Each structure stands twice: as C-alpha cells, then as structure tokens.
Short mmCIF file of C-alpha atoms and ligand atoms in Angstrom, two decimals:
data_model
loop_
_atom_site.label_atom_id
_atom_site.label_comp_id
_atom_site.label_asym_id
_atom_site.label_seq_id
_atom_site.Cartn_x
_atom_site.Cartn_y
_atom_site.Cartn_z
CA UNK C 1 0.00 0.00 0.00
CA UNK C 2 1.14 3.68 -1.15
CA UNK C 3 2.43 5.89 1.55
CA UNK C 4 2.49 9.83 1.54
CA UNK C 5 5.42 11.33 3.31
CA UNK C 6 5.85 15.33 4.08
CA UNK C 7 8.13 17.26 4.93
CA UNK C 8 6.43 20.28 6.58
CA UNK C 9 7.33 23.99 7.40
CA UNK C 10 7.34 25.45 3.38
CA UNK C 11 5.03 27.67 2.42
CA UNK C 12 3.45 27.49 -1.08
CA UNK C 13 3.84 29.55 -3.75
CA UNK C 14 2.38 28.60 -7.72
CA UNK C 15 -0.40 27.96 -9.25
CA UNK C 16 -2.48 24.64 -9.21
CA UNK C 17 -5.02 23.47 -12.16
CA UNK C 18 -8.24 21.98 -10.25
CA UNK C 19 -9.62 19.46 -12.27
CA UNK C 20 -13.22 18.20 -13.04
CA UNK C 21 -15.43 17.35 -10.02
CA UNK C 22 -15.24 13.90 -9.17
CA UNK C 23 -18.61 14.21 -7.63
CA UNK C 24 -20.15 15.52 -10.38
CA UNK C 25 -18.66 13.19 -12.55
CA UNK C 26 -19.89 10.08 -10.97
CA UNK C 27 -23.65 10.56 -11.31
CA UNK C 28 -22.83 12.14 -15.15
CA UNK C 29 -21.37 8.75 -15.96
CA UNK C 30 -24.05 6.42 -14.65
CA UNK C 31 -26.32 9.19 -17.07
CA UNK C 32 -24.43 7.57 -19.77
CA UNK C 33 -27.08 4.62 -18.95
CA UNK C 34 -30.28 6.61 -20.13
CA UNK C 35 -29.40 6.34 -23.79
CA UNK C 36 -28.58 3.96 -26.86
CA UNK C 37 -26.35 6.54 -28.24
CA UNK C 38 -22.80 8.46 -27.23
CA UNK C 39 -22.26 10.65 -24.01
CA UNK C 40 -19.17 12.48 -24.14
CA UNK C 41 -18.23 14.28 -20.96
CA UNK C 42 -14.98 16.09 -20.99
CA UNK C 43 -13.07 17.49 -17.99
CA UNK C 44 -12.87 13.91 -16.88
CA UNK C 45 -10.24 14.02 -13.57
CA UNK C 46 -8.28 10.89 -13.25
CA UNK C 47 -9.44 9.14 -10.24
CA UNK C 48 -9.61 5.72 -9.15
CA UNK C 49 -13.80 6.69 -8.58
CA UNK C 50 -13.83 7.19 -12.40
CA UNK C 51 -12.09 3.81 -12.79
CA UNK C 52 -14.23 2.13 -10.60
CA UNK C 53 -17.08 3.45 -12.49
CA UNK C 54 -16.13 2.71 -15.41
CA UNK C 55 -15.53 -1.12 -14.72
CA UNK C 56 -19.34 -0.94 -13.43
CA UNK C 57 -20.59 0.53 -16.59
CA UNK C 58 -18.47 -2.01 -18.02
CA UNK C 59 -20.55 -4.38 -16.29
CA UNK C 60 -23.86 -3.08 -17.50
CA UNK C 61 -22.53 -3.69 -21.15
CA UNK C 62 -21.46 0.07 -21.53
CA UNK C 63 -18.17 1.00 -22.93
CA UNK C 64 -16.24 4.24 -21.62
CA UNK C 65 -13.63 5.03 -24.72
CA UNK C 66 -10.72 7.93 -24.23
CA UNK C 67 -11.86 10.67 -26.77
CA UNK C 68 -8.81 12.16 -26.31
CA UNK C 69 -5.60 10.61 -25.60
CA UNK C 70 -4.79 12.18 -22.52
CA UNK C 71 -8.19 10.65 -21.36
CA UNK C 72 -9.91 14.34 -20.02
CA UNK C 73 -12.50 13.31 -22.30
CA UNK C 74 -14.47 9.88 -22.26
CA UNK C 75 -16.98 8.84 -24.66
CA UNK C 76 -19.72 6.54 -23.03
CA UNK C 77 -22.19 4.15 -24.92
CA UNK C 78 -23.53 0.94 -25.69
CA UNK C 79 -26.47 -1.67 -25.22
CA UNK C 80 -27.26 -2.43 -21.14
CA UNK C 81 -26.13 -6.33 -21.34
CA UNK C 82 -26.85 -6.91 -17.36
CA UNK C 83 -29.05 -4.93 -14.57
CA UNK C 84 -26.60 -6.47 -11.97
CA UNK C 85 -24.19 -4.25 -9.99
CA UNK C 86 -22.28 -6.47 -8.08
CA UNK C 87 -21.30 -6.13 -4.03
CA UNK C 88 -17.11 -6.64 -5.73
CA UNK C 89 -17.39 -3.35 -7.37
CA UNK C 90 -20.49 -1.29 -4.89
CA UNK C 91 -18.25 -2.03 -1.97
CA UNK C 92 -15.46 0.11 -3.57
CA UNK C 93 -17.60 2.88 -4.16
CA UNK C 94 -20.80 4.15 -2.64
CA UNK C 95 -21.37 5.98 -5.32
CA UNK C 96 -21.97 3.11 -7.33
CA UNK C 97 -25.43 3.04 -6.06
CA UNK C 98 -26.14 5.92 -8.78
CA UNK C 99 -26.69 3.07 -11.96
CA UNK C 100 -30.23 2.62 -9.80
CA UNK C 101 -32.46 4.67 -11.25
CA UNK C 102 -30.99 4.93 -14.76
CA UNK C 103 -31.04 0.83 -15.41
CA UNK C 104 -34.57 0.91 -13.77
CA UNK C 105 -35.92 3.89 -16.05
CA UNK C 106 -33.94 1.94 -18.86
CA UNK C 107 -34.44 -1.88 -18.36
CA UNK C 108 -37.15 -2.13 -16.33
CA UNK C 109 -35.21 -3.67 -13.60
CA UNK C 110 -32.08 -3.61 -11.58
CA UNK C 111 -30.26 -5.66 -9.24
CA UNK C 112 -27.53 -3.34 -7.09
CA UNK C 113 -25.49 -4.25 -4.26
CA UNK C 114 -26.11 -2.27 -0.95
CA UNK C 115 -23.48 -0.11 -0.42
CA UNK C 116 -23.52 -0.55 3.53
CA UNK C 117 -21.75 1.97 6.10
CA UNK C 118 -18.26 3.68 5.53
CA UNK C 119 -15.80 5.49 7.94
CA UNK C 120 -18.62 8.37 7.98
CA UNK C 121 -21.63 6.63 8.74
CA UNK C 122 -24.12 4.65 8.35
CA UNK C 123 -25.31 6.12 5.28
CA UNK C 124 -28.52 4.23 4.14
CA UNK C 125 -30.18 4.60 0.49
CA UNK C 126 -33.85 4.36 2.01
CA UNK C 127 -34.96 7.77 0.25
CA UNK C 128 -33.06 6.55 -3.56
CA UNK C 129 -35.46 3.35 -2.83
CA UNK C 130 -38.89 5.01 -1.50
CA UNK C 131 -38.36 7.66 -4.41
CA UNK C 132 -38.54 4.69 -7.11
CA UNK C 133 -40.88 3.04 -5.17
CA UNK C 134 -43.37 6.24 -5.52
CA UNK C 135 -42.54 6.10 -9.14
CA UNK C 136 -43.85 2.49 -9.60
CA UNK C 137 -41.04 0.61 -8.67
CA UNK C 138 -41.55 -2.82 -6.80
CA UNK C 139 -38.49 -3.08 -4.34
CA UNK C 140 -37.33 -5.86 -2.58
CA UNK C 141 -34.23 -6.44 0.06
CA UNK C 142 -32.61 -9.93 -0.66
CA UNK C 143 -29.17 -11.19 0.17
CA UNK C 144 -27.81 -8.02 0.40
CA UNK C 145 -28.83 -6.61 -2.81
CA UNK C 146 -31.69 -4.55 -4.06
CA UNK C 147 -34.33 -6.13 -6.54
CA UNK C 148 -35.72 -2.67 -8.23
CA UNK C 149 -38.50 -3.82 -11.22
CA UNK C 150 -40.53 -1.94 -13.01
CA UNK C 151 -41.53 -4.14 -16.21
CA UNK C 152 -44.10 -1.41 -17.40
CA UNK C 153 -41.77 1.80 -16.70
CA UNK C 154 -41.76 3.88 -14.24
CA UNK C 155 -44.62 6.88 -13.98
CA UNK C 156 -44.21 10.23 -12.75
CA UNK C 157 -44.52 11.30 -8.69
CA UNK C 158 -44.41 13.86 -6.35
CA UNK C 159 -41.62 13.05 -3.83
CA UNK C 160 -41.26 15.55 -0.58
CA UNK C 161 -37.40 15.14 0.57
CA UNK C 162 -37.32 14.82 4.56
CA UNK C 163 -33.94 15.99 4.73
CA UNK C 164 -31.39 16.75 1.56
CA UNK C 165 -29.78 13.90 0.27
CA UNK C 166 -27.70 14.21 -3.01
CA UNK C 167 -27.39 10.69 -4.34
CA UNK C 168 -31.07 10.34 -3.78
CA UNK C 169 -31.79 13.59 -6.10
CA UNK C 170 -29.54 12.43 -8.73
CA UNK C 171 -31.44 8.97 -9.03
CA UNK C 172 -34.64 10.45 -8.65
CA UNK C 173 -33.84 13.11 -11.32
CA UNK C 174 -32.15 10.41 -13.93
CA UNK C 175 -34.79 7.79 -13.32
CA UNK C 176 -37.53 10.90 -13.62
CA UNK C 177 -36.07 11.95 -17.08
CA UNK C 178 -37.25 8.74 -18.95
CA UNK C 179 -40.73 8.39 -16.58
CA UNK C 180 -44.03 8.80 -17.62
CA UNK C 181 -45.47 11.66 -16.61
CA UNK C 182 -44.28 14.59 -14.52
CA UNK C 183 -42.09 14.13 -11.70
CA UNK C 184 -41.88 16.96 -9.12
CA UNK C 185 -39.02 16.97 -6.34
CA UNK C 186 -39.39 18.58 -3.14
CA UNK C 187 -36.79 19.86 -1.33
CA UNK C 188 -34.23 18.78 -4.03
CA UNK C 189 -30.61 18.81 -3.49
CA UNK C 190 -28.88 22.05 -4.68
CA UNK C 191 -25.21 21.36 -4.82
CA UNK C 192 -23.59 22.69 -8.11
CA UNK C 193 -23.06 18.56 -8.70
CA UNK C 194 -26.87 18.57 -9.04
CA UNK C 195 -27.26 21.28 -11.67
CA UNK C 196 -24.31 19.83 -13.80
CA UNK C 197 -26.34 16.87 -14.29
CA UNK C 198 -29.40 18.41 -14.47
CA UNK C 199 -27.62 20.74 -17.66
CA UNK C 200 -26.32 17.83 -19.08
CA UNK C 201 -29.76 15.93 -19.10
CA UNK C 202 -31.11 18.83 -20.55
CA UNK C 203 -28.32 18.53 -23.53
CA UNK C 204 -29.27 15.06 -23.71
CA UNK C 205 -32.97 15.66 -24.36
CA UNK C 206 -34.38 15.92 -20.55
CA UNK C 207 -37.43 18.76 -19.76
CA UNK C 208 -36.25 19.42 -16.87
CA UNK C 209 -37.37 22.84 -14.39
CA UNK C 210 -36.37 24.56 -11.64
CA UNK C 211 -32.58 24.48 -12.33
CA UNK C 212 -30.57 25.26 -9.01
CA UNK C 213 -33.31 25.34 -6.78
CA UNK C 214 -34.67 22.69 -4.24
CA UNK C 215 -38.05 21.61 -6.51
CA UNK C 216 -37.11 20.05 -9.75
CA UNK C 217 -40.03 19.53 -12.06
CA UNK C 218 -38.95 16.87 -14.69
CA UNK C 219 -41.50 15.40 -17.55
CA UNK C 220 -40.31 12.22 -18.52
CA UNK C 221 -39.46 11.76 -22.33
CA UNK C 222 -39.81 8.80 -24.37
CA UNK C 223 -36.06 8.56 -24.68
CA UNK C 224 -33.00 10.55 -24.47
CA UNK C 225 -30.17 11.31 -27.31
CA UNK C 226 -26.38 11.88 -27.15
CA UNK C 227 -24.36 14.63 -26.13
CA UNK C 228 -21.10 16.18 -25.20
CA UNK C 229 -20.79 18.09 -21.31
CA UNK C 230 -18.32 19.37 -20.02
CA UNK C 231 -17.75 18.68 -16.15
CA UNK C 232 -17.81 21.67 -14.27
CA UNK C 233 -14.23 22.13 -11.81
CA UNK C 234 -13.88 20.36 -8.20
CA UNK C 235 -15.36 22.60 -5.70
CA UNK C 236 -13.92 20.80 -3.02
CA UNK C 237 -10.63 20.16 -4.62
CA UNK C 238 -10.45 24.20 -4.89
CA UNK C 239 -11.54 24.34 -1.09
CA UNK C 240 -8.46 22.03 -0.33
CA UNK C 241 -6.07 23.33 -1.66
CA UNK C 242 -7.25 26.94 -0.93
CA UNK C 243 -6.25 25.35 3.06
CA UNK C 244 -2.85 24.57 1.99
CA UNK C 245 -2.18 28.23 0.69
CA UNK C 246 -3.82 28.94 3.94
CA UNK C 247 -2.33 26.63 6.51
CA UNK C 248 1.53 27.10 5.10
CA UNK C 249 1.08 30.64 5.28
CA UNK C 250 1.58 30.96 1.56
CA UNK C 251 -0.37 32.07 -1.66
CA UNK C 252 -1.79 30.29 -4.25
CA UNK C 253 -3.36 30.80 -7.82
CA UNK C 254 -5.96 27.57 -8.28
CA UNK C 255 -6.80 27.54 -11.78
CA UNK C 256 -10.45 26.82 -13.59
CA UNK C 257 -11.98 27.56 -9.75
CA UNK C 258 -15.15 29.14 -9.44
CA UNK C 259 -15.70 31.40 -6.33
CA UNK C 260 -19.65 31.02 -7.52
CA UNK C 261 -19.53 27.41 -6.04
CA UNK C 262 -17.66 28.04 -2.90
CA UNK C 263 -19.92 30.90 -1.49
CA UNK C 264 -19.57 29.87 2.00
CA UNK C 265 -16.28 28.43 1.77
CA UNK C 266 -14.75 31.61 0.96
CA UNK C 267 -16.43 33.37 3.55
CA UNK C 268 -15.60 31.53 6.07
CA UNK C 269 -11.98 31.50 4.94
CA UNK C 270 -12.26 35.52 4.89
CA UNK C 271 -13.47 35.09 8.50
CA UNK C 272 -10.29 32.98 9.38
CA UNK C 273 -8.01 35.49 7.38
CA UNK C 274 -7.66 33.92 4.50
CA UNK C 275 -7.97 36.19 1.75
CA UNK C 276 -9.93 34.74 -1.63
CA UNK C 277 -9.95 36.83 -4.89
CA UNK C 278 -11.45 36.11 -8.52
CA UNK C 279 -9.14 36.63 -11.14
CA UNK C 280 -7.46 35.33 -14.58
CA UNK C 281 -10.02 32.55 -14.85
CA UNK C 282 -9.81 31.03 -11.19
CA UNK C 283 -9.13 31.96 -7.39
CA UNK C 284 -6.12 33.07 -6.13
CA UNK C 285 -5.79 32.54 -1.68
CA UNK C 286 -3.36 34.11 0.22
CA UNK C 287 -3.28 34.14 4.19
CA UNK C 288 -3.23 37.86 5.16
CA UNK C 289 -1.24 37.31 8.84
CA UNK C 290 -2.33 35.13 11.45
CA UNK C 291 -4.74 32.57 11.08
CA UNK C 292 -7.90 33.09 13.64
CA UNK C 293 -10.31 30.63 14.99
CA UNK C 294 -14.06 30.27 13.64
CA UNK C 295 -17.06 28.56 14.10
CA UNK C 296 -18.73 26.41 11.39
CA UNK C 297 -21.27 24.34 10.67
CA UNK C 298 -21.73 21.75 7.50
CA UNK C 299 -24.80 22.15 5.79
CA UNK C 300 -26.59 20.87 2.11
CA UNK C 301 -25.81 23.71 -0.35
CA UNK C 302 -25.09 26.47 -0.32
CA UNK C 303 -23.81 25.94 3.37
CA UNK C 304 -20.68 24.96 4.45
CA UNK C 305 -20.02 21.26 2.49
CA UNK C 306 -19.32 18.36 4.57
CA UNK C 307 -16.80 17.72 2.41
CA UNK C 308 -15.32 20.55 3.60
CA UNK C 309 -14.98 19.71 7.31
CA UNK C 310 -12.11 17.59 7.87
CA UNK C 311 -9.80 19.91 6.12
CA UNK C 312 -10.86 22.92 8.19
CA UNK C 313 -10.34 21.09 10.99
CA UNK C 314 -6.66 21.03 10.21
CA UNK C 315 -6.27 24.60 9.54
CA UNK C 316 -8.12 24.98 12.59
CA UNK C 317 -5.58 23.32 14.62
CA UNK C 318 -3.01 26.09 13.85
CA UNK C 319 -5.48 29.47 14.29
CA UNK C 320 -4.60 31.40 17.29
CA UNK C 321 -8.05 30.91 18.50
CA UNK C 322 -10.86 28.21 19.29
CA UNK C 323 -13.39 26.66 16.44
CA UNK C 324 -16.34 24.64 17.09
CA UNK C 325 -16.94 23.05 14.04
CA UNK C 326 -20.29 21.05 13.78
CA UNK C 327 -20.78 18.42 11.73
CA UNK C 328 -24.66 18.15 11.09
CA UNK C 329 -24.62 16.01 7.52
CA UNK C 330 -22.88 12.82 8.49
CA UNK C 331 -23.20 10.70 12.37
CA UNK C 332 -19.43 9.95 11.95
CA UNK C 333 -17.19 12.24 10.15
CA UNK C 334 -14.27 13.23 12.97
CA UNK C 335 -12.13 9.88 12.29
CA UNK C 336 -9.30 12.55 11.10
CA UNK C 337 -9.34 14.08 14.52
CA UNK C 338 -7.52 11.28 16.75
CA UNK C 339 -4.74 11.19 13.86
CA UNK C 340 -4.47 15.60 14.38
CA UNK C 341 -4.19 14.65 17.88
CA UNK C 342 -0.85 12.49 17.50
CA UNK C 343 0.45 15.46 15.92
CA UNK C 344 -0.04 17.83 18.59
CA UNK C 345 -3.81 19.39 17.96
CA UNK C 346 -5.97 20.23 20.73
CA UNK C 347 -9.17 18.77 19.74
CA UNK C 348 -12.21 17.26 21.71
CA UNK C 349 -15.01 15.98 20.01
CA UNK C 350 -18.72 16.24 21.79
CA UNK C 351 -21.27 14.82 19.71
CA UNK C 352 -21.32 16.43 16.65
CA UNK C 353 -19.28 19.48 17.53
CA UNK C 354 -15.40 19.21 17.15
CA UNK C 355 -13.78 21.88 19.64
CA UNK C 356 -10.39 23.16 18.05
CA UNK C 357 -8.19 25.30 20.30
CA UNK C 358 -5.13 26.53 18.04
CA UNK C 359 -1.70 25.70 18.73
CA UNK C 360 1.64 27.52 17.67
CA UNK C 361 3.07 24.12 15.75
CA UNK C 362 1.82 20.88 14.87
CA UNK C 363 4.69 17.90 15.10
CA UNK C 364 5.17 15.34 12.07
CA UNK C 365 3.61 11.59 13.00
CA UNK C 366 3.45 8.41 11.21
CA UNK C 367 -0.56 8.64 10.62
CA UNK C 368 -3.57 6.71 8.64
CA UNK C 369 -6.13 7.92 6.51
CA UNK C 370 -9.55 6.66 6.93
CA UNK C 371 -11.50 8.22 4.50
CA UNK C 372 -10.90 10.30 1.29
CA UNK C 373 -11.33 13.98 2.79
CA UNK C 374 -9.61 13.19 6.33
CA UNK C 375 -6.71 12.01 4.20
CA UNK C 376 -6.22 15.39 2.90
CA UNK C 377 -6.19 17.06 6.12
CA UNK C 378 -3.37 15.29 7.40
CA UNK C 379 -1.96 16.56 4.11
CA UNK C 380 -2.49 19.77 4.89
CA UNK C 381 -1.64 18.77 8.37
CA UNK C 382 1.52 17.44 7.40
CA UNK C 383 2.17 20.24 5.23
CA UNK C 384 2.45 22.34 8.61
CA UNK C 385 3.78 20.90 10.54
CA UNK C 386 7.71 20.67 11.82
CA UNK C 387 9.50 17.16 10.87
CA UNK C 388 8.60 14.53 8.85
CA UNK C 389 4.83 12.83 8.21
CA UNK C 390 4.21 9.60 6.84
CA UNK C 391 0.37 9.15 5.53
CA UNK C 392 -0.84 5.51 5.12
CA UNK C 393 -3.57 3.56 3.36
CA UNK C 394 -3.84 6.89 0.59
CA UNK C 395 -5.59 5.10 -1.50
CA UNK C 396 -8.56 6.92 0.25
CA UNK C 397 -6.67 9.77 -1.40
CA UNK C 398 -6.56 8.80 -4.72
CA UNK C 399 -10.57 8.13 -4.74
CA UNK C 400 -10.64 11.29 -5.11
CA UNK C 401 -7.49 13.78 -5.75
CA UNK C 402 -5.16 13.35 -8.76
CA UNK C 403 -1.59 13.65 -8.74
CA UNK C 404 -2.07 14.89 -5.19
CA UNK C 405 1.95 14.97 -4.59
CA UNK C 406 2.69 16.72 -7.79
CA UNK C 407 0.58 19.40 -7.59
CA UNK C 408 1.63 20.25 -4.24
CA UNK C 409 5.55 19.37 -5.11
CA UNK C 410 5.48 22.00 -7.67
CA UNK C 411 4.56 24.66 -5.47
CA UNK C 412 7.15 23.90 -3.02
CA UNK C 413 6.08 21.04 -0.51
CA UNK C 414 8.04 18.52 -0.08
CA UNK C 415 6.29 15.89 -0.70
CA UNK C 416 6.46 12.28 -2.16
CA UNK C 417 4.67 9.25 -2.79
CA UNK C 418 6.30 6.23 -1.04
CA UNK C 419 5.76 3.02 -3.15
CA UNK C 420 5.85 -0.30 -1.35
C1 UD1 K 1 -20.46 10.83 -4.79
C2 UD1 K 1 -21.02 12.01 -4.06
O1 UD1 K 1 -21.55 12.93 -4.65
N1 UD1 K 1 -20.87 12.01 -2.73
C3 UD1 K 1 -21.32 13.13 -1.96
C4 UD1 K 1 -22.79 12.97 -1.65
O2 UD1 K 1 -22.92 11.73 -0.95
P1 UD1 K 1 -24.37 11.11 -0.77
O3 UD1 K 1 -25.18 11.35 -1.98
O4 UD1 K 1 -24.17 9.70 -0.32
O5 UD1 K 1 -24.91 11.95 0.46
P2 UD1 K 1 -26.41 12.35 0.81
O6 UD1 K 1 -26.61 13.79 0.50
O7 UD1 K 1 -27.33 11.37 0.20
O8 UD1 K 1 -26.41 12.13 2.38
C5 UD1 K 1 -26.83 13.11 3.29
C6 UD1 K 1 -27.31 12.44 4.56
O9 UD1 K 1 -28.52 11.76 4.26
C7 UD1 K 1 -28.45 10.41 4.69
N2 UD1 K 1 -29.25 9.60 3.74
C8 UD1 K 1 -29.03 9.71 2.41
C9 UD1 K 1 -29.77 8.99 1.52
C10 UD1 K 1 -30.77 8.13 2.01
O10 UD1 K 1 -31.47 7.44 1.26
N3 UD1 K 1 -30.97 8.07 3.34
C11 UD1 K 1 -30.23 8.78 4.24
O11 UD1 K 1 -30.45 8.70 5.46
C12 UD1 K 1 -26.95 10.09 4.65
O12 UD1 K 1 -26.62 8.97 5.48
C13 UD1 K 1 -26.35 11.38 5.14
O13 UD1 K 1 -26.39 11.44 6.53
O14 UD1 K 1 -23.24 14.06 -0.86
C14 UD1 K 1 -22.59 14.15 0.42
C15 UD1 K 1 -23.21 15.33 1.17
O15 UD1 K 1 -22.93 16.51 0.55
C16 UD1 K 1 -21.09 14.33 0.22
O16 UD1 K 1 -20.45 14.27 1.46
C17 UD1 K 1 -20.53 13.23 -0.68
O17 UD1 K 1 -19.18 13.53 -1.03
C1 PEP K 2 -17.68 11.29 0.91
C2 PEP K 2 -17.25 11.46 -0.34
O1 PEP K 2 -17.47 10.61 -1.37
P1 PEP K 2 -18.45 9.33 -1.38
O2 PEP K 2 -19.84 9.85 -1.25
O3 PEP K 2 -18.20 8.73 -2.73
O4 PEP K 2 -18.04 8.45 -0.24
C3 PEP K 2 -16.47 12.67 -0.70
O5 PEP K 2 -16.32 12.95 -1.91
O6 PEP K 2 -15.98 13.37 0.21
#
C-alpha cells in the first residue's frame, strides 16, 4: 500500500489546475445509462472513482472510450447487457449506487449491491429506494442486494425530501427523465453537482425545471439522445487546496476555480483570514497574517459542504483561536481528529461538535487515513507541521485527488509518494 510522506514547514507559492469534479462526474457517468447513443463528458479528472465506475458501466454492457488521448474526455455508450451491480465493485464505491435509477428507467429492472456503512456513517439509500418506489417501482431487500423492477416503466410522482440527500436527487432526477409523466421533487438537493447533471440531461434531451433550486419539475421523455458536457471544476478540490495556501502561510493561484460554487467556503476562509480573490479565470488565496479561529457548521448547499470539514479542521488546529466546528450532515465524520491529535492538535469531540483550540506548531507523526477527505487534512496537516509525516492507506486519497503529490511538489512542498 502507497504511503504519503511530508516534509512540513514550506510555504506554497504557484499555481495549481483543479480538475473536473469527481462528484459531479460520478452521477454524469451512470447518465451515460439513459441512452442507446454516445455521451461524451470532458473534464474527466483521473481518479480511481472514475475507474471504478467505469468497470461498473463495463458491467452493465457500456463502454467508456478515451476521446482524447490524454483521457480528459471519455466517450460513453452501448447496449445495457446486465441490470446487476455487483457487491465486488459497490463495496469500492458508494457511489456506485447511482446506476439505480438509470437501469430501472432503462431496463425495467435492476439488481444493485447495498453499499452498507463507511468510515462516515451509516449512510442508508432508504430515500433513492422510497423515491422509485413512488414512481412504480416494486423493491425488494434480498441477500444483500436490491431487486428494483418496473416491467411497465416507471410513472411520474411527487416526492417531498425529509432531509437533503444528493445521491437520492440524482437517481430520482435520472430515473424521472425517462418516466411517464411529470415528476416533481421537493426539497431537491442544490449542490452545483446537481445542476451539472441536471444541464447535461437537458443537452441530452431531458425537460427538466427549476434548475438550481430545491423543486425540480422533470416530464419524462420517451427517450433521451447523445451529447457532449463538459464537467464543471472540483469545488472541493479548490476548497483544499485553498487550506494549503492557507495553513503554510503561503499564496496560491488555483486555476479553472469558481468562487460562484464556494460561497460559503470563501467566507468563512475571509473570517479565518484567509484572503480569496477572482481573477485570470480562477481563485487566487493568500493568508493575510495570522490565522484566527471560527465557528462552522456543515450544511446541504449552499452551506458549508461536509466535504469541507475535515480539512478545516486542520487549519483549525493552527489558528490562534478556538473553532467549534459542527458536523450536522454525516453521524461519523471526525475519524481525522484522533490522527491531528498524535500530531499535537488540541481537539475534543462532543457529539457532533469538534472543539479546536489553536496551537503555535503541529509535530510530524506516522498517521492513517480513513477516509478520502480526512486524508487530505493530514496533508495539509503534514504540510504544517515541523519534521517529517508519513500518511498511510492513501488510497482513500486517490478516490478522489489526482496527482495529489505533484501538484503540491510544484509549489514547493516537499512531498512524495512512497511506493511499497
Ligand atoms: C459521490 C457524491 O456525490 N458524494 C457526496 C454525496 O454523498 P451522498 O449522496 O451519499 O450523500 P447524501 O446527500 O445522500 O447524504 C446526506 C445524509 O442523508 C443520509 N441519507 C441519504 C440517503 C438516504 O437514502 N438516506 C439517508 O439517510 C446520509 O446517510 C447522510 O447522513 O453528498 C454528500 C453530502 O454533501 C457528500 O459528502 C458526498 O461527497
Ligand atoms: C464522501 C465522499 O465521497 P463518497 O460519497 O463517494 O463516499 C467525498 O467525496 O468526500
């Protein structure tokens, strides 16, 4: 297993290209389902998530082609050969759960691995399922897999949201597109993720309204066509890096970024001292002098992400203040703190409030990762801190960051990927 070792203490100076959103791209993928003919997405990052989706898709019978060499740009089609998505390749990725409503709208019927908890909780697909049910699906639990059918198609619904759920909207929203009838989602999902695919549905044929708001009105369509999207830029690959401008005490330009995603990121930021600013085509973050504590709270969108959290933890740990930083989306999502700890934080965790009290220096530690986002705070972590850090298991990294240790090498970390 690959190891990530640090040397910290070097502030960053450069620029860094953020890539396509990995969490956008997922969902756009499994869209690749809804049709007989070609979906090219470009701004593709190069993720082991993409891989893993693509073996799935590969699965269904659906080929994902380069477009270009360089493989930014992925061309997606083919006939669905098989409904099943097995527990070999769900386990790998929760998001995997996303094929759902697309092979149901599609084939009538699906067969999909539950994903089960992760590191961050218990995470249950109850609201993907109840959705389809409303829709006309018949569900059934067996062995550990759902049994989704709907031999006649699936008919149009009003679904009311309890709470915000993501995953759930972009099911509800693909498996809506092909329905008969008019769908209408309540207290829809918001994230910029959400309106990618909902603009690339659109492009493929969808009559979809209420873009960017929380009730999405879809009519189904008899079927949907090609087309080519391009994958809007990592909001929370901008956010993380934006910390390790931040947390080194350095300045960074992040190329393709868009401050119109990262509304309360940057805010908060600003609050903490960190200074944001729009220009040549992306964001560039500089910390003005000392970095100060603030309280936060993760919300659905356009709150404070979740995704977010673990990494402001980190730059929390150096502020010359106190955070509380609540954590109100997942049950479990402070597994980065005990590794902050062995490198000198002052953290306590009470329920779902992390207390940060700043220290001058954090020290380097051997540490794990144990999920993707908690991996990059003991980057940024690391990237602080005074000796030597040595990150293991990062392949929760590479879910979801590419070429973590080059971007950061050439703006001056000193980093470097230890192979075993
Ligand atoms: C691939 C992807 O885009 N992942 C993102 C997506 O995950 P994901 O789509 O899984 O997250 P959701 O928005 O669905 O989850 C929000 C909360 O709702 C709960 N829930 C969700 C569905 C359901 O049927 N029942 C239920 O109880 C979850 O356990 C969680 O506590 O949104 C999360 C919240 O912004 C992000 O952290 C993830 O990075
Ligand atoms: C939690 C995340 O991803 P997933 O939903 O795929 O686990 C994430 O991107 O931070």
């Amino acid at each position: 297993m690959d190891r990530i070792r640090i040397r910290g203490g070097r502030p960053l100076s450069g620029e860094i290209a953020i890539g396509g959103a990995k969490n956008a791209a997922l969902p756009l993928m499994a869209a690749g389902l809804l049709t007989d003919e070609r979906l090219v997405l470009t701004n593709v990052p190069q993720l082991a998530d993409i891989a893993t989706m693509t073996q799935l898709l590969a699965q269904h019978g659906i080929a994902v082609d380069r477009a270009t060499p360089d493989g930014r740009s992925l061309s997606i089609g083919g006939a669905i050969t098989s409904t099943e998505a097995p527990y070999d390749i769900v386990r790998k990725m929760r998001a995997s759960v996303l094929v759902l409503g697309p092979l149901v709208a599609r084939a009538g019927e699906a067969r999909v691995s539950l994903p089960g908890g992760c590191a961050i909780g218990t995470r249950p697909v109850d609201l993907h399922l109840k959705g389809l049910e409303q829709m006309g699906a018949e569900i059934r639990l067996d062995g550990g897999y759902v049994h989704a059918a709907a031999p006649r198609g699936l008919h149009g619904a009003t679904f009311v949201f309890p709470f915000v759920s993501v995953g759930a909207t972009e099911n509800l929203l693909m498996a809506a597109s092909l329905a008969e009838g008019r769908t209408v989602l309540v207290n829809a999902a918001r994230e910029p993720e959400i309106t990618d695919l909902v603009d690339c549905l659109t492009a493929m044929g969808a009559r979809i309204e209420g873009r960017g708001t929380d009730r999405l009105t879809i009519d189904g369509v008899r079927s949907l066509h090609g087309a080519t999207h391009a994958i809007i830029p990592d909001r929370i690959e901008t956010g993380s890096y934006a910390c390790a401008a931040a947390i080194t005490g350095g300045s960074l330009h992040l190329r393709h970024a868009r401050a119109d995603h990262l509304g309360a990121v940057i805010r908060i930021l600003g609050e903490a001292g960190v200074e944001v600013i729009a220009q040549d085509g992306g964001l560039t973050v500089r910390r003005l002098n000392g970095l100060h504590g603030v309280d936060v709270m993760t919300e659905p969108y356009p709150g404070f992400p979740t995704d977010m959290q673990a990494q402001f933890v980190a730059l929390m740990c150096v502020s010359d203040g106190a955070a509380m930083v609540t954590e109100s989306i997942f049950e479990n999502r402070f597994m980065h703190v005990p590794e902050l700890v062995r490198m000198g934080a002052r953290i306590n965790v009470h329920g779902a409030s992390a207390i940060v009290r700043g220290v001058p220096a954090l020290s380097g530690a051997p540490v794990m990762a144990t999920d993707l986002r908690a991996s990059l705070s003991l980057v940024l972590a690391g990237l602080a801190a005074r000796g030597e850090t040595v990150i293991n298991r990062v392949y929760h990294l590479d879910r979801g960051y590419e070429s973590v240790e080059q971007k950061l090498g050439a703006c001056g970390a000193d980093i470097e990927r230890l192979r075993d």
